[in-house]
C-alpha cells in the first residue's frame, strides 16, 4: 500500500478509449485523493511524447497498440531512441496479443505485454 506523500507517483496511460480515464479514476480514487498516485492521459503516442517531455518524473507508463495518429509500436520506437534522456519501463496493454505484436513491442523496448 502506498503511503500519503507530498509528491504522487505519476502514471501515464496512453489509450484512445475515452471511458478508460473514468474507470481508472474511479478505481484509484482513494490513492488519487490522498496524493499517492497521479494519472496522466494521452490519446496517442504523439501526445504521450509531449507529456513525457513535460513530466520526466513519470514512474511507469502503459500504452495501447492500436491508436490514431501515432500508434503504440511507433511510440515505443520513438521512446527507445530517446532512452538516454529518461529511463522508462513501458508496459503494453492490448487486445492484440498475437506473437507478432508481442515480439514487435518487446523489440521496441516494452518491458511487459498484457492482453
mmCIF file of C-alpha atoms in Angstrom:
data_model
loop_
_atom_site.group_PDB
_atom_site.id
_atom_site.type_symbol
_atom_site.label_atom_id
_atom_site.label_comp_id
_atom_site.label_asym_id
_atom_site.label_seq_id
_atom_site.Cartn_x
_atom_site.Cartn_y
_atom_site.Cartn_z
ATOM 1 C CA UNK A 1 0.000 0.000 0.000
ATOM 2 C CA UNK A 2 1.259 3.463 -0.854
ATOM 3 C CA UNK A 3 1.710 5.973 1.932
ATOM 4 C CA UNK A 4 0.498 9.559 1.726
ATOM 5 C CA UNK A 5 3.221 11.750 0.260
ATOM 6 C CA UNK A 6 3.774 15.293 -0.915
ATOM 7 C CA UNK A 7 4.648 14.067 -4.382
ATOM 8 C CA UNK A 8 2.427 11.450 -6.023
ATOM 9 C CA UNK A 9 3.760 8.574 -8.113
ATOM 10 C CA UNK A 10 2.986 9.507 -11.726
ATOM 11 C CA UNK A 11 1.459 7.001 -14.129
ATOM 12 C CA UNK A 12 0.992 7.727 -17.829
ATOM 13 C CA UNK A 13 -1.863 5.959 -19.635
ATOM 14 C CA UNK A 14 -1.730 6.078 -23.441
ATOM 15 C CA UNK A 15 -5.001 4.924 -24.981
ATOM 16 C CA UNK A 16 -7.695 6.310 -27.256
ATOM 17 C CA UNK A 17 -10.563 4.705 -25.300
ATOM 18 C CA UNK A 18 -12.476 7.659 -23.764
ATOM 19 C CA UNK A 19 -14.036 5.644 -20.922
ATOM 20 C CA UNK A 20 -10.696 4.377 -19.621
ATOM 21 C CA UNK A 21 -9.960 7.605 -17.730
ATOM 22 C CA UNK A 22 -13.254 7.366 -15.836
ATOM 23 C CA UNK A 23 -12.627 3.719 -14.945
ATOM 24 C CA UNK A 24 -9.105 4.363 -13.673
ATOM 25 C CA UNK A 25 -10.066 7.497 -11.758
ATOM 26 C CA UNK A 26 -12.906 5.589 -10.086
ATOM 27 C CA UNK A 27 -10.781 2.542 -9.255
ATOM 28 C CA UNK A 28 -7.932 4.608 -7.747
ATOM 29 C CA UNK A 29 -9.963 7.498 -6.287
ATOM 30 C CA UNK A 30 -8.618 6.909 -2.758
ATOM 31 C CA UNK A 31 -4.981 6.940 -3.914
ATOM 32 C CA UNK A 32 -5.586 9.994 -6.092
ATOM 33 C CA UNK A 33 -7.346 11.853 -3.272
ATOM 34 C CA UNK A 34 -4.502 11.042 -0.854
ATOM 35 C CA UNK A 35 -1.891 12.271 -3.336
ATOM 36 C CA UNK A 36 -0.368 8.802 -3.674
ATOM 37 C CA UNK A 37 -0.985 8.443 -7.406
ATOM 38 C CA UNK A 38 -1.367 10.891 -10.257
ATOM 39 C CA UNK A 39 -2.591 9.654 -13.627
ATOM 40 C CA UNK A 40 -1.775 11.470 -16.839
ATOM 41 C CA UNK A 41 -3.602 10.542 -20.041
ATOM 42 C CA UNK A 42 -2.592 10.711 -23.692
ATOM 43 C CA UNK A 43 -4.862 9.894 -26.633
ATOM 44 C CA UNK A 44 -1.979 8.629 -28.804
ATOM 45 C CA UNK A 45 1.794 8.283 -28.927
ATOM 46 C CA UNK A 46 2.411 11.848 -30.062
ATOM 47 C CA UNK A 47 0.526 13.295 -27.089
ATOM 48 C CA UNK A 48 2.421 10.876 -24.842
ATOM 49 C CA UNK A 49 5.815 12.119 -26.049
ATOM 50 C CA UNK A 50 4.751 15.682 -25.246
ATOM 51 C CA UNK A 51 3.585 14.662 -21.759
ATOM 52 C CA UNK A 52 6.818 12.753 -21.112
ATOM 53 C CA UNK A 53 8.881 15.782 -22.075
ATOM 54 C CA UNK A 54 6.906 17.949 -19.638
ATOM 55 C CA UNK A 55 6.860 15.276 -16.883
ATOM 56 C CA UNK A 56 10.229 13.476 -16.760
ATOM 57 C CA UNK A 57 9.337 12.124 -13.313
ATOM 58 C CA UNK A 58 6.683 9.716 -14.635
ATOM 59 C CA UNK A 59 7.264 6.419 -12.862
ATOM 60 C CA UNK A 60 5.570 3.981 -15.220
ATOM 61 C CA UNK A 61 3.644 4.108 -18.465
ATOM 62 C CA UNK A 62 1.060 1.848 -20.033
ATOM 63 C CA UNK A 63 0.328 2.024 -23.738
ATOM 64 C CA UNK A 64 -2.194 0.550 -26.109
ATOM 65 C CA UNK A 65 -1.069 -0.504 -29.592
ATOM 66 C CA UNK A 66 -3.955 0.493 -31.849
ATOM 67 C CA UNK A 67 -4.424 4.284 -31.669
ATOM 68 C CA UNK A 68 -4.943 7.060 -34.216
ATOM 69 C CA UNK A 69 -2.090 9.357 -35.144
ATOM 70 C CA UNK A 70 0.911 7.645 -33.605
ATOM 71 C CA UNK A 71 0.279 4.007 -32.693
ATOM 72 C CA UNK A 72 1.866 2.151 -29.789
ATOM 73 C CA UNK A 73 4.693 0.496 -31.752
ATOM 74 C CA UNK A 74 5.748 3.798 -33.330
ATOM 75 C CA UNK A 75 5.589 5.421 -29.896
ATOM 76 C CA UNK A 76 7.783 2.676 -28.396
ATOM 77 C CA UNK A 77 10.319 3.109 -31.223
ATOM 78 C CA UNK A 78 10.456 6.866 -30.603
ATOM 79 C CA UNK A 79 10.789 6.350 -26.861
ATOM 80 C CA UNK A 80 13.526 3.750 -27.388
ATOM 81 C CA UNK A 81 15.598 6.202 -29.467
ATOM 82 C CA UNK A 82 15.391 8.756 -26.623
ATOM 83 C CA UNK A 83 16.375 6.199 -23.991
ATOM 84 C CA UNK A 84 19.429 8.159 -22.861
ATOM 85 C CA UNK A 85 17.194 11.008 -21.702
ATOM 86 C CA UNK A 86 14.987 9.104 -19.260
ATOM 87 C CA UNK A 87 14.609 5.518 -18.164
ATOM 88 C CA UNK A 88 11.010 4.464 -18.684
ATOM 89 C CA UNK A 89 9.753 0.897 -18.455
ATOM 90 C CA UNK A 90 6.762 0.851 -20.807
ATOM 91 C CA UNK A 91 4.099 -1.825 -20.460
ATOM 92 C CA UNK A 92 1.804 -2.625 -23.382
ATOM 93 C CA UNK A 93 -1.842 -3.388 -22.683
ATOM 94 C CA UNK A 94 -3.675 -4.534 -25.788
ATOM 95 C CA UNK A 95 -6.336 -6.892 -27.063
ATOM 96 C CA UNK A 96 -3.961 -7.640 -29.956
ATOM 97 C CA UNK A 97 -1.877 -10.242 -28.153
ATOM 98 C CA UNK A 98 -0.659 -12.264 -31.125
ATOM 99 C CA UNK A 99 3.038 -13.161 -31.160
ATOM 100 C CA UNK A 100 3.870 -10.681 -33.924
ATOM 101 C CA UNK A 101 2.600 -7.760 -31.829
ATOM 102 C CA UNK A 102 4.205 -9.060 -28.639
ATOM 103 C CA UNK A 103 7.554 -9.515 -30.399
ATOM 104 C CA UNK A 104 7.367 -6.096 -32.077
ATOM 105 C CA UNK A 105 6.549 -4.372 -28.778
ATOM 106 C CA UNK A 106 9.305 -6.153 -26.856
ATOM 107 C CA UNK A 107 11.844 -5.420 -29.606
ATOM 108 C CA UNK A 108 10.932 -1.731 -29.324
ATOM 109 C CA UNK A 109 11.597 -1.578 -25.592
ATOM 110 C CA UNK A 110 8.398 -2.734 -23.896
ATOM 111 C CA UNK A 111 9.135 -4.454 -20.600
ATOM 112 C CA UNK A 112 5.879 -6.397 -20.485
ATOM 113 C CA UNK A 113 2.806 -7.132 -22.589
ATOM 114 C CA UNK A 114 -0.614 -7.620 -21.001
ATOM 115 C CA UNK A 115 -3.506 -8.905 -23.058
#
